[in-house]
XYZ file of C-alpha atoms in Angstrom:
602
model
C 31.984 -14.843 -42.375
C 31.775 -15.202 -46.125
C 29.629 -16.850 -48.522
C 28.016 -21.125 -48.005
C 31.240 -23.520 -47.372
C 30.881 -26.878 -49.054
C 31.611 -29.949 -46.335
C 31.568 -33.857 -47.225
C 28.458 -34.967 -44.976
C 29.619 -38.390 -43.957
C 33.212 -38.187 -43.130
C 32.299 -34.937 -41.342
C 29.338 -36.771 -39.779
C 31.464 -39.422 -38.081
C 34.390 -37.161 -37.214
C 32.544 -34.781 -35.230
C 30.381 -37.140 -33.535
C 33.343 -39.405 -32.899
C 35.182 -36.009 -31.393
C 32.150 -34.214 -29.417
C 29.367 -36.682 -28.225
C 32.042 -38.417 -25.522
C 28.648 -39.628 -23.673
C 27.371 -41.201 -26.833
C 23.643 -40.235 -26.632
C 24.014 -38.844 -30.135
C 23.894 -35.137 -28.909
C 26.420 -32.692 -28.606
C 25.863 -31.054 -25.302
C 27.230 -29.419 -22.281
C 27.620 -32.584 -20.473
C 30.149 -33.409 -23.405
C 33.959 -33.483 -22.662
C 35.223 -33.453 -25.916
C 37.290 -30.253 -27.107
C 34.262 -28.290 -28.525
C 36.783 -26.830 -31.485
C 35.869 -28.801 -34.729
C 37.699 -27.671 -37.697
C 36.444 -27.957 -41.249
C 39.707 -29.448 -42.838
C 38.877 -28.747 -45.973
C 38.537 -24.655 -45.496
C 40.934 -24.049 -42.559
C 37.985 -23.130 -40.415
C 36.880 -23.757 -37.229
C 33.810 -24.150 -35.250
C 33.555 -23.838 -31.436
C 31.266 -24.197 -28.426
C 28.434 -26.459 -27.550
C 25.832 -24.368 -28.608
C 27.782 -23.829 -33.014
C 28.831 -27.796 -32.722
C 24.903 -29.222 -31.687
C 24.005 -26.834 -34.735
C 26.602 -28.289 -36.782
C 25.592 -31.708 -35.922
C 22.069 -30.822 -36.434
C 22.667 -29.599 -39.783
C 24.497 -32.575 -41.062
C 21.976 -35.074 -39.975
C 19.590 -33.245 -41.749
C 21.788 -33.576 -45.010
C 22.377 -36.891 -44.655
C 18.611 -37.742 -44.143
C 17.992 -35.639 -47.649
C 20.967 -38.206 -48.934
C 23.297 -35.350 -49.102
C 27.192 -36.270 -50.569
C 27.944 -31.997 -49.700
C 26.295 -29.764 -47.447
C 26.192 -26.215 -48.293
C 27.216 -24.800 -44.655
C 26.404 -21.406 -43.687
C 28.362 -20.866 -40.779
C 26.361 -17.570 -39.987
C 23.630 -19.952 -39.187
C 25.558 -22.163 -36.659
C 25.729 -18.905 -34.505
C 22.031 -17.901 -34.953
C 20.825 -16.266 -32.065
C 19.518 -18.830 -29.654
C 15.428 -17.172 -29.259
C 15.338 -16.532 -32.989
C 16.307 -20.130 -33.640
C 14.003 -21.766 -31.275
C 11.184 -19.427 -32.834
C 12.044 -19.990 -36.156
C 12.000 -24.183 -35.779
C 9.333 -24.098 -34.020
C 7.473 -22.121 -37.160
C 8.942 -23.864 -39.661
C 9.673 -26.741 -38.790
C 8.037 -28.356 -35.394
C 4.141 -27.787 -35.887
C 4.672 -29.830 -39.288
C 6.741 -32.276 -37.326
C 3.865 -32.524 -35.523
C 1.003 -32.537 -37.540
C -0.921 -35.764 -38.265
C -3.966 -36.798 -40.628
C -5.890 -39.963 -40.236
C -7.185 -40.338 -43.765
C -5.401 -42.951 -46.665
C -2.397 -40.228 -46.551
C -1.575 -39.984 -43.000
C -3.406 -42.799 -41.236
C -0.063 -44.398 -40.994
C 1.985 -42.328 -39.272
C -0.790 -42.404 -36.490
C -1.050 -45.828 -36.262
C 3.159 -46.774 -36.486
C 4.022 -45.238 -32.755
C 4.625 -46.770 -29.051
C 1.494 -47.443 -28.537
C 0.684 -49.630 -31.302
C -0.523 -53.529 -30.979
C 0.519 -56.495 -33.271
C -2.576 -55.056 -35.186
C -3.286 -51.710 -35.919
C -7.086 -50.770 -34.716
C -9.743 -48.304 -35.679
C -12.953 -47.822 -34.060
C -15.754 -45.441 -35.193
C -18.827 -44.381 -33.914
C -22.196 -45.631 -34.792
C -23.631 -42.184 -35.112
C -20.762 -41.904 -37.745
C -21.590 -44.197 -41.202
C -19.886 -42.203 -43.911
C -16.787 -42.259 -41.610
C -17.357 -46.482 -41.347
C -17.390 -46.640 -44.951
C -14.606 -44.254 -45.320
C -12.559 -46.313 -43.219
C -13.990 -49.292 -44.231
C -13.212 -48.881 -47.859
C -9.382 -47.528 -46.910
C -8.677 -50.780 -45.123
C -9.589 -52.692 -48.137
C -7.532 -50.788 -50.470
C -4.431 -50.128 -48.134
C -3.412 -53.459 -47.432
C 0.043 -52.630 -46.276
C -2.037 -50.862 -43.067
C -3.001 -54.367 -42.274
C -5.691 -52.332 -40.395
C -9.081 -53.517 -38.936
C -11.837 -51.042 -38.510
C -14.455 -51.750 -36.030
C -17.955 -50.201 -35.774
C -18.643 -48.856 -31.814
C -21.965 -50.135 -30.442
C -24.731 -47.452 -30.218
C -24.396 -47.096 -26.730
C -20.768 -47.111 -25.573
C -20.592 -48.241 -21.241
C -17.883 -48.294 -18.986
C -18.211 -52.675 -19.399
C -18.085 -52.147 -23.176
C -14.744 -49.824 -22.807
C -13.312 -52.654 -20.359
C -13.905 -55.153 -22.292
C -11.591 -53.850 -25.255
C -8.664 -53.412 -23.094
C -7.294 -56.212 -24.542
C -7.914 -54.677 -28.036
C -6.778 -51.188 -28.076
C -6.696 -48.835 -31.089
C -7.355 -45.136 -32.157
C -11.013 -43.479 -32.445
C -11.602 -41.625 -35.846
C -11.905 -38.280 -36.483
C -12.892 -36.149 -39.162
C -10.959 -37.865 -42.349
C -8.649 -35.262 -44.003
C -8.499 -32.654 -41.548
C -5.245 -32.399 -39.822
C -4.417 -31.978 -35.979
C -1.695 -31.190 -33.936
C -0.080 -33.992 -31.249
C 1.601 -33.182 -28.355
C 4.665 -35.409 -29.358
C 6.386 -38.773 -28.740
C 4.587 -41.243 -27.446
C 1.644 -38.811 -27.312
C 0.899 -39.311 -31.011
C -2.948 -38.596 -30.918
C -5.172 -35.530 -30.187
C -5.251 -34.098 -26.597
C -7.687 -32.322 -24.798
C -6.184 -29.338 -23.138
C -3.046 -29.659 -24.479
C -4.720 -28.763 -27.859
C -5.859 -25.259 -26.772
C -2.604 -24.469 -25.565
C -1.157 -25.855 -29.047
C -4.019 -23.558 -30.755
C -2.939 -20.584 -29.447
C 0.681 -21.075 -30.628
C -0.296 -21.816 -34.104
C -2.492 -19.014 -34.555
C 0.662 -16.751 -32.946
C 2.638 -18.505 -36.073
C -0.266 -17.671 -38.626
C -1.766 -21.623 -38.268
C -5.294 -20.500 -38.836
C -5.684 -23.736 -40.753
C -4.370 -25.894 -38.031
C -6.239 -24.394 -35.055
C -9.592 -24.477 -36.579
C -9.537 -27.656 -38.021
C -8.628 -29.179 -34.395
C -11.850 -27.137 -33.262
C -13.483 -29.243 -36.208
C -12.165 -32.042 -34.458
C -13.476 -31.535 -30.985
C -17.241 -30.541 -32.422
C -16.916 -34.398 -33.952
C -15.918 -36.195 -30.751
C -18.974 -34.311 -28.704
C -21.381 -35.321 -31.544
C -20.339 -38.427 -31.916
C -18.827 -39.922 -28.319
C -20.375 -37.539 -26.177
C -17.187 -35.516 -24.886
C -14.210 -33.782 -25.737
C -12.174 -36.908 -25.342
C -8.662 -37.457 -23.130
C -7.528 -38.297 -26.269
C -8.851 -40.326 -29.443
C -7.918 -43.891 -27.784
C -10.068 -46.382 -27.036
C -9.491 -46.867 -23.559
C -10.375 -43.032 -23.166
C -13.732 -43.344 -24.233
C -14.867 -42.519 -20.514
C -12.648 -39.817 -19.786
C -12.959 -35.958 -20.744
C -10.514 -33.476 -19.978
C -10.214 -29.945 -18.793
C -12.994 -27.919 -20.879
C -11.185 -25.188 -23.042
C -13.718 -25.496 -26.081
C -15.111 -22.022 -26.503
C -11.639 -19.879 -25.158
C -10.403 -22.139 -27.990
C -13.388 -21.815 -30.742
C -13.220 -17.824 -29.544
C -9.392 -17.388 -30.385
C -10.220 -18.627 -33.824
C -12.611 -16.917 -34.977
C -10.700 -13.771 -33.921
C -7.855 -14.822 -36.681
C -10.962 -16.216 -39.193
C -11.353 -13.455 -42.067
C -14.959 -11.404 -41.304
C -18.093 -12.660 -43.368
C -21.308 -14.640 -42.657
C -19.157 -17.666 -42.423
C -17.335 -16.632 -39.443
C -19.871 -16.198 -37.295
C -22.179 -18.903 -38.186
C -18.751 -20.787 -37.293
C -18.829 -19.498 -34.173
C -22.712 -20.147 -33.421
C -21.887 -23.761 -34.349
C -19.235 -24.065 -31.561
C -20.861 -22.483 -29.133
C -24.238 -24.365 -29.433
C -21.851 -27.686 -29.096
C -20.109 -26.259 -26.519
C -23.484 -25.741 -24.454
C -24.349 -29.737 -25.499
C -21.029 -30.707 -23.939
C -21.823 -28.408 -21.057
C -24.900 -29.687 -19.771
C -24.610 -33.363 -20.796
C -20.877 -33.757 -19.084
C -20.239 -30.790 -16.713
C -23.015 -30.340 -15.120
C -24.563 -34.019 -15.698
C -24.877 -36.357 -13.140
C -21.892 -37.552 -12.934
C -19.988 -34.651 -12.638
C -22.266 -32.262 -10.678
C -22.276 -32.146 -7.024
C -24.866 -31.041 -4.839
C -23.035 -27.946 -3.971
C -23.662 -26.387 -7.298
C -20.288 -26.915 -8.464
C -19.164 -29.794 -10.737
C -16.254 -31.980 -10.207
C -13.975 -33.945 -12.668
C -15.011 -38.080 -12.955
C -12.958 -39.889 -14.955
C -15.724 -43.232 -14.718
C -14.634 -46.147 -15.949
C -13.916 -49.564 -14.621
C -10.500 -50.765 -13.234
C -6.979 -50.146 -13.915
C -6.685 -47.347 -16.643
C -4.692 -49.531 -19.018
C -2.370 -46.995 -20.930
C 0.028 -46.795 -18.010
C 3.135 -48.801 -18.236
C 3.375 -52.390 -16.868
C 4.147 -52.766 -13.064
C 2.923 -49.262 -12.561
C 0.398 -49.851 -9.996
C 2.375 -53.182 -8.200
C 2.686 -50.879 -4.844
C -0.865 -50.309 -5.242
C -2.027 -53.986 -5.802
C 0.762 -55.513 -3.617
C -1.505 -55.683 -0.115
C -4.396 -57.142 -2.239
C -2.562 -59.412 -3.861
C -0.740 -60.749 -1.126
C -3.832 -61.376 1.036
C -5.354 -63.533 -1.828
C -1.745 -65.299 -2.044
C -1.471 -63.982 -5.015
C 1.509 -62.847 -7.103
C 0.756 -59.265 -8.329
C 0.837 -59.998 -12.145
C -1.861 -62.882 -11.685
C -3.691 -60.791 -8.905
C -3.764 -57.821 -11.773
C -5.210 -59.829 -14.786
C -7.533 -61.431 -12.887
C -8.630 -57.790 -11.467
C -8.933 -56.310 -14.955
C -10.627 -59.702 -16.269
C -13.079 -58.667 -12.945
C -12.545 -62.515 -11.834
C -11.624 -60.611 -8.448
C -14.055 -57.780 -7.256
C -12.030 -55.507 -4.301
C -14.625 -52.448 -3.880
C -11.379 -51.046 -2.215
C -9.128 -51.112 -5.643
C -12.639 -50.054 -7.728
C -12.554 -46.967 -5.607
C -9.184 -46.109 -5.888
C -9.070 -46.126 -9.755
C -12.121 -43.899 -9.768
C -9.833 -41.670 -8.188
C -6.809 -42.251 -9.964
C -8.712 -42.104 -13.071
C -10.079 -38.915 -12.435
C -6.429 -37.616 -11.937
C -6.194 -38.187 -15.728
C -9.422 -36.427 -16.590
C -8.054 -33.408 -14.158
C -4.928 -33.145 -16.809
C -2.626 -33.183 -13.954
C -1.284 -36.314 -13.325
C -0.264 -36.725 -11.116
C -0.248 -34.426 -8.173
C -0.556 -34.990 -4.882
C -2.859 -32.609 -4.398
C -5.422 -35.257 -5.710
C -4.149 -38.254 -4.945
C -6.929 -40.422 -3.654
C -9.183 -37.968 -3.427
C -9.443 -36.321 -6.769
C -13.001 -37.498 -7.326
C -14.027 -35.972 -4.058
C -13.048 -32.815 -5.180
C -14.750 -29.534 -6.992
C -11.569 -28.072 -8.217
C -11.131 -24.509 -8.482
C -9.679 -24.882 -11.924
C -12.362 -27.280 -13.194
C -14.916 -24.582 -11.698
C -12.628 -21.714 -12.943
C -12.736 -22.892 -16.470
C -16.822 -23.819 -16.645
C -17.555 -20.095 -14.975
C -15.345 -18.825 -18.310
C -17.728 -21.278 -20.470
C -20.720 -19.727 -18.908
C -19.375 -16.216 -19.706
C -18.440 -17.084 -23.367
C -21.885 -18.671 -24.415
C -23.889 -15.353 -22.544
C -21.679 -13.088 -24.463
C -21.734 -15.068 -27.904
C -25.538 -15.492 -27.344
C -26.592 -12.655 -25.465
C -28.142 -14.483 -22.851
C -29.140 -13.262 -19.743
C -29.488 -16.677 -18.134
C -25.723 -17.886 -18.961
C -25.212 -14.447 -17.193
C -26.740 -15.769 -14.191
C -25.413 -19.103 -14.545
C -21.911 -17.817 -14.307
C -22.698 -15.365 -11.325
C -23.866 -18.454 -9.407
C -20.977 -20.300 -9.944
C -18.716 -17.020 -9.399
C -20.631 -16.850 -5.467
C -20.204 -20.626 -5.347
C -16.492 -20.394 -5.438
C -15.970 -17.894 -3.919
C -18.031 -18.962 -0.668
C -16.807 -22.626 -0.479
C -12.880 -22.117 -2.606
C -12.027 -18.429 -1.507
C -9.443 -18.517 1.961
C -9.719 -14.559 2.755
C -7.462 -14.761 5.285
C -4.692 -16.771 3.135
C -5.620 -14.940 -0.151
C -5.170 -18.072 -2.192
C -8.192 -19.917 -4.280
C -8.158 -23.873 -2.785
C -9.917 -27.315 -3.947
C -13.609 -27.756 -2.448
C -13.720 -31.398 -0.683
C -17.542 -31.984 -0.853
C -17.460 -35.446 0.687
C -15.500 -34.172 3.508
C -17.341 -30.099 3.653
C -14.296 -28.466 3.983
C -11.375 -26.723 1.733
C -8.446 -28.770 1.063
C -5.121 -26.583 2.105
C -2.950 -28.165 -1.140
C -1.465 -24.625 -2.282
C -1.810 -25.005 -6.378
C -1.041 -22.925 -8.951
C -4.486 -23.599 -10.082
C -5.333 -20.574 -7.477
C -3.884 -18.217 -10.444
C -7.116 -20.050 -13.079
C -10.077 -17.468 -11.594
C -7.695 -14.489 -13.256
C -7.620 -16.274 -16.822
C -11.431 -16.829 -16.128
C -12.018 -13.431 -14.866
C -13.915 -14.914 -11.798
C -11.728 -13.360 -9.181
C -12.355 -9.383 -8.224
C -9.946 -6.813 -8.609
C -9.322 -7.807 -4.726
C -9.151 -10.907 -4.964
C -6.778 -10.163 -7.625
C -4.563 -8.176 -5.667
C -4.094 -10.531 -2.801
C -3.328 -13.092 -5.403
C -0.668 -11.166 -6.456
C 0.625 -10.262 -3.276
C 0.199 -13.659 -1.095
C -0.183 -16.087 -4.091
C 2.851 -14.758 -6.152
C 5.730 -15.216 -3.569
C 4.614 -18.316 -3.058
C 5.072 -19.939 -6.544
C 7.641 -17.628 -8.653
C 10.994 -19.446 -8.998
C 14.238 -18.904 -11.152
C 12.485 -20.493 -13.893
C 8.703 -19.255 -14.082
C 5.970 -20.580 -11.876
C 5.991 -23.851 -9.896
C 3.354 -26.199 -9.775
C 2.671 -26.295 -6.553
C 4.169 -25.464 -3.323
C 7.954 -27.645 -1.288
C 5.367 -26.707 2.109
C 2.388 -28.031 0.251
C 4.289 -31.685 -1.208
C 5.751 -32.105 1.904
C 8.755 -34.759 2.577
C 8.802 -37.516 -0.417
C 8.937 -41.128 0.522
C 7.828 -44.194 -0.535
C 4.502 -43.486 0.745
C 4.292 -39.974 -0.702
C 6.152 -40.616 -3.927
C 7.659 -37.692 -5.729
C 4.936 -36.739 -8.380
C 5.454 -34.560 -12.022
C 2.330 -31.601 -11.364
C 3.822 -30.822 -7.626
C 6.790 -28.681 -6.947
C 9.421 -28.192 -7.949
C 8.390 -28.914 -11.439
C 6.285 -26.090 -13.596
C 4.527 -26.599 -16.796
C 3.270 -24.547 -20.064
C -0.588 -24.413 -19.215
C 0.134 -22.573 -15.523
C 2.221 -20.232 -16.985
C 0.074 -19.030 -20.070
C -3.159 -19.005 -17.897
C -1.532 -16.947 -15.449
C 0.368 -14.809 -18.127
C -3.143 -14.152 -19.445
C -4.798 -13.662 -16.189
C -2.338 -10.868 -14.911
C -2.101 -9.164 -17.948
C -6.591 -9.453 -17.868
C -6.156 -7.415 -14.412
C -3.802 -4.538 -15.513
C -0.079 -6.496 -13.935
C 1.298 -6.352 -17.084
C 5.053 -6.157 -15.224
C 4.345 -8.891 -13.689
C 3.004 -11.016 -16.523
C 5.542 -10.341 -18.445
C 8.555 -11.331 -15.621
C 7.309 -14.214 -15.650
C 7.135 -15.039 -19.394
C 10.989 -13.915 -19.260
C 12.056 -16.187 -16.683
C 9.952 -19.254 -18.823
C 11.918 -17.906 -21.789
C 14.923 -18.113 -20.222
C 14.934 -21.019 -18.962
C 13.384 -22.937 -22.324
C 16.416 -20.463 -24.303
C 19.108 -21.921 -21.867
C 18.487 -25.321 -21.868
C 17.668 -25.959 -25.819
C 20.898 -23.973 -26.349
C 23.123 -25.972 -23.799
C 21.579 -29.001 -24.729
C 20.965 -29.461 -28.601
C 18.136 -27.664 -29.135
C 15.990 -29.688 -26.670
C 12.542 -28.204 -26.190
C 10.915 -30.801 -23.733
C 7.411 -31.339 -22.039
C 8.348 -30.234 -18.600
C 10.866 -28.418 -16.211
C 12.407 -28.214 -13.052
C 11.696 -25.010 -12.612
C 12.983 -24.068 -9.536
C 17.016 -25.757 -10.261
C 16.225 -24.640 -14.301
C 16.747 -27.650 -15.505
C 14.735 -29.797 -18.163
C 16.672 -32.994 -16.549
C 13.562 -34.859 -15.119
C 13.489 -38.370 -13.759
C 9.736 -38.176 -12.462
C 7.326 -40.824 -13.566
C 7.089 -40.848 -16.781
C 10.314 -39.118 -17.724
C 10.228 -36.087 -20.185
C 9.211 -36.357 -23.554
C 11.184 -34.642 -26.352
C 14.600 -35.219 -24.570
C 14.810 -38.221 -26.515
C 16.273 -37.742 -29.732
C 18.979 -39.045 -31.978
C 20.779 -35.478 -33.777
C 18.156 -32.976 -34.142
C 14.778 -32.253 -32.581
C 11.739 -32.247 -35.049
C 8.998 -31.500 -32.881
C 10.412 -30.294 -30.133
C 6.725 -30.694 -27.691
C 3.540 -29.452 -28.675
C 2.116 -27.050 -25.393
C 5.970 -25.963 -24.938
C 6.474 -24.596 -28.806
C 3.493 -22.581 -27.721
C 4.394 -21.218 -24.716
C 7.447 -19.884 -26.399
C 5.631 -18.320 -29.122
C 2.692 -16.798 -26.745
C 5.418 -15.809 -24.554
C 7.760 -13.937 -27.284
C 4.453 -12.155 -28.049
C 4.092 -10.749 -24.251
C 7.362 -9.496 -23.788
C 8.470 -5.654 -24.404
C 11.093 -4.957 -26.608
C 13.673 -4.354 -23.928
C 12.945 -7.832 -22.379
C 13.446 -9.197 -25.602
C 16.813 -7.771 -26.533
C 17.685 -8.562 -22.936
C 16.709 -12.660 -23.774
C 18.674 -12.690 -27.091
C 21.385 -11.174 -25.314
C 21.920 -13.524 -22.385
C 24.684 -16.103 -22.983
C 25.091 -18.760 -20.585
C 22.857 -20.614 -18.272
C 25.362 -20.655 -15.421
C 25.299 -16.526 -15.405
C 22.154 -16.256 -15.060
C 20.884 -19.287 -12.452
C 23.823 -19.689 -11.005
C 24.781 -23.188 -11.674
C 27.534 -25.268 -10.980
C-alpha cells in the first residue's frame, strides 16, 4: 500500500464524521448508514468498511488531541487484523489508560470522576499517620485540589460509616504506588476485579502493576480490616470475593528469584491468614455449618446506587406512613424511621455487593442466608495456598474440612451441578450458577465430580458467545416482580469464563477450555470490530451482542472517537484467553470476518 500518506486532520475530521456517523453518537459503526467509502482527496485513495473508517476516525481524533495540523496515515494500519489490534491497545495503550496514583501526581485524576461531591474527600486510617501527614501536607500545598483530608476514628462501626453518607470521598492507599481501575465510573480499586486485572497485566509483562495492587490490598487489611469493595467510604463495611493469595501467588511466579521474592510471598500470605480468620471465618461471616457466608453489614440503603433505585422497594413503606418515597427515604437513611423489614432487606441487598454479583437473582433477598459455593470454593483454595506456602499440616486439614463440607451440604449427585447452601432454611437452593464451575479453579471438586460437571454442567451454560451466567430455566419469566437482572442469563462475564478456563484446563479438558476461550474471543473480536473498537464490561452472550440495557447499562460503550481503556477484567480476559488458545484456533480467530457469518445475525 505504499509508504505514510499525509491528511489535513480537521477538514478530514469533520468530513468523515459528517459522512459516516449518520446516528451521531460520534462512532463509526455498523449501525451507520452512511456509504462506508471515504476517499482521501488529496491522494486519490479510498478507504472502505466499518471496521478501516472507525480506525480512521480513531486515528484522527488521536491527532487532533496531540494538536495535529497533518496526520501521517498508514493505511496498512487501518486494516490491522482485528485480534492483533485489540491485543496490541490493550498493551499499549488501555492498562495506562487505566492506571491511577493517589499521590500529589495523580490524586487528581482519582478524585475528578462521576462520583465526585462539590468537595473532593480523603479519609485515612488512624493506624495510618505518615499517610495523614502525607495527605495532610499535599492538601496544603495543592490548593487547586481544593481537597479535605479527614482522619478515620480508631474504631470504624457500621453508625460511623452511616453517618458519612452525606460526606462521601475516597480511602487512601499506599501514596505513589499505582493501581489498575476497572474503568468509567469505576475509577477506584476493586476487589475481585483486580485479580482478574492482575493476571492480564502480568500476561502483558505488568509485573510492576500487579504487585503493587497486591501492595495495595496488604494496606487495606492492615489498616481497615479487609480487602475492601473498593477504596470508598461508604464501602468501609463491605469485602469482596477473597482472591488475595491466587493473586499474591501469580506474582511472585513473574517476580525475579532471590531472598526478596519469597520473603514477599511470606508477607502476603501471613496477611492473607489475618484477613482469613478475622473476616471469613469471623463471626460475622461464619455459620454454624462450618462454612462461611458473604455479609455485607452495614446500616441502610447502600448509598452509591443511583437515585430512585430502590423507589419499588420503599414504595409499600412509604405509602403506609403517607409518605412520598423521597421524604420516606431520607428520613430512613437519617434512621428518623426504623422498619426492621427494610433493615433486613439491605443486609441482603448489601451482601449482593460483597458477593461481586450484583445482581442476580439467585440471591436476591436471600443472599445473606446463603454459604455460596463460590465464596466456599474460593476460601478452600486460600486454605490450600497458605498449607502449601507454609507447609502446614493444619491448613491441610482446614481445607479437607471445608472440601467434605461442600461437598455434603452443596454437591447434587444426582444433578451433577455444585448449588448455594441455604443455612437458615437447611436445604440447597436449586438456582443453576455458573459458580458450580468455581470448585475446578479451586481444585475442590474430584476427578468425578469433574466429569459430571463437564457432562451435565457444560450443556447447560455454553452459548454462541462463551458461558452464561446462569441458566433461561433457572431466571425464570421476567416481570416487574422478578426484574431482569445483569449476573443471570443470558448475560456472561470475564471472571466465569477465566475461572472455568482455568479449572478445565486444572482437570486435563484442555479442548474444552480452550472452545470456550474461542467463542469469548470471538465474540469480544466481533463486536470491537463492528463497533469501533468497543471492549465493554459485559455481554449478551447468548444473542453475541455487547448491546446491554440491564441496570446499570455497560460501561466502556460510552465513548466519544476512540476507546482508551477499553474495561479493566475484559482487557484481561482477552489477553489470558489469547494465551490458552492453540495456534490453529488462533489463525482461525484472525481469520474470521464478519459477525453475521459466524452467529448468524440479522
Amino acid at each position: 500500500m505504499g509508504g505514510p500518506l499525509r491528511i489535513p486532520v480537521a477538514s478530514s475530521f469533520e468530513r468523515l464524521l459528517a459522512q459516516e456517523d449518520t446516528d451521531g453518537d460520534r462512532q463509526i459503526t455498523v449501525r451507520d448508514r452512511g456509504p462506508k467509502r471515504f476517499e482521501l482527496k488529496e491522494h486519490a485513495r479510498v478507504v472502505e468498511g466499518t471496521y478501516a473508517l472507525s480506525n480512521l476516525l480513531q486515528e484522527l481524533a488521536l491527532a487532533r488531541e496531540a494538536g495535529q495540523a497533518e496526520l501521517q496515515l498508514d493505511l496498512e494500519r487501518l486494516h490491522e487484523n482485528p485480534v492483533r489490534r485489540i491485543a496490541r491497545r490493550i498493551r499499549e495503550e488501555f492498562w495506562d489508560g487505566l492506571t491511577r496514583r493517589i499521590d500529589a501526581e495523580g490524586l487528581a485524576r482519582v478524585v475528578a470522576d462521576s462520583k465526585a461531591v462539590a468537595r473532593p474527600r480523603l479519609y485515612v486510617p488512624a493506624s495510618d499517620p505518615k499517610g495523614l501527614a502525607y495527605f495532610t501536607q499535599l492538601a496544603r500545598e495543592s490548593k487547586e485540589l481544593d481537597l479535605e483530608v479527614v482522619r478515620l476514628p480508631e474504631r470504624v462501626t457500621p453508625e460511623y460509616v452511616l453517618s458519612i453518607n452525606d460526606a462521601p470521598g475516597l480511602l487512601s492507599l499506599v501514596p505513589g504506588l499505582p493501581f489498575v481501575v476497572p474503568g468509567g465510573r469505576f475509577n477506584e480499586l476493586y476487589g475481585w476485579d483486580s485479580y482478574f486485572e492482575a493476571l492480564g497485566l502480568l500476561e502483558d509483562g505488568r509485573l510492576d502493576l500487579a504487585k503493587a495492587m497486591v501492595e495495595h490490598f496488604l494496606y487495606e487489611i492492615r489498616h481497615y480490616g479487609q480487602v475492601l469493595n473498593a477504596n470508598r467510604s461508604y464501602y468501609l463495611t463491605r469485602s469482596q470475593p477473597p482472591f488475595l493469595t491466587s493473586m499474591g501467588l501469580a506474582v511472585h511466579e513473574r517476580m525475579p528469584e532471590g531472598p526478596e521474592r519469597d520473603a514477599w510471598l511470606r508477607t502476603v500470605i501471613e496477611t492473607a491468614i489475618r484477613e482469613y480468620e478475622s473476616v471469613w471465618t469471623g463471626e460475622l461471616r461464619l455459620t454454624e455449618t462450618g462454612l462461611s457466608r458473604y455479609n455485607g453489614g452495614g446500616i441502610g440503603m447502600p448509598p452509591e446506587t443511583e437515585p430512585g433505585h430502590f423507589d419499588a422497594v420503599l414504595a409499600p413503606y412509604a405509602a403506609a406512613a403517607g409518605l412520598d418515597v423521597r421524604t420516606y427515604a431520607e428520613r430512613y437513611m437519617k434512621r428518623l424511621i426504623v422498619e426492621p423489614a427494610l433493615d433486613a432487606y439491605f443486609v441482603h441487598d448489601r451482601t449482593v455487593r460483597e458477593s461481586g454479583h450484583d445482581t442476580s437473582n439467585r440471591l436476591e433477598g436471600r443472599a445473606a442466608s446463603l454459604c455460596t459455593v463460590d465464596l466456599n470454593a474460593l476460601l478452600y483454595k486460600y486454605e490450600r495456598d497458605i498449607a502449601r506456602v507454609l507447609g502446614s499440616a493444619d491448613w491441610r486439614t482446614r481445607a479437607e474440612k471445608r472440601r467434605a463440607l461442600v461437598n455434603e451440604l452443596c454437591w447434587d449427585d444426582e444433578r451433577g451441578l455444585f448449588f448455594d447452601y441455604d443455612f437458615v432454611a437447611r436445604r440447597r437452593t436449586d438456582y443453576e450458577s455458573a459458580t458450580t464451575f468455581y470448585p475446578l479453579w479451586a481444585g475442590l471438586a474430584s476427578p468425578e465430580q469433574a466429569r459430571r460437571l463437564v457432562e451435565n454442567a457444560l450443556p447447560r451454560f455454553e452459548v454462541a458467545g462463551g458461558l452464561v451466567s446462569g441458566t433461561e430455566a433457572s431466571r425464570g419469566p421476567v416481570s416487574v416482580g422478578r426484574p431482569q437482572r445483569q449476573w443471570d442469563y443470558p448475560f456472561g462475564w470475564p471472571p466465569h469464563q477465566m475461572l472455568a478456563w482455568r479449572g478445565l484446563l486444572d482437570y486435563g479438558y484442555r479442548e474444552a477450555a480452550q472452545r470456550l476461550a474461542y467463542r469469548w474471543l470471538l465474540l469480544i473480536t466481533r463486536n470491537a470490530a463492528d463497533y469501533n473498537g468497543t471492549v465493554p464490561e459485559k455481554y449478551d452472550v447468548v444473542n453475541c451482542t455487547h448491546q446491554v440495557f440491564v441496570e446499570y447499562g455497560n460501561v466502556g460503550t460510552e465513548f466519544d472517537y476512540i476507546t482508551k481503556e477499553g474495561f479493566g477484567w475484559m482487557n484481561a480476559s482477552y489477553q489470558v484467553g489469547l494465551g490458552l488458545l492453540s495456534p490453529e484456533q488462533r489463525r482461525g480467530l484472525e481469520a474470521l470476518s464478519s459477525v453475521e457469518a459466524v452467529f448468524g445475525a440479522s
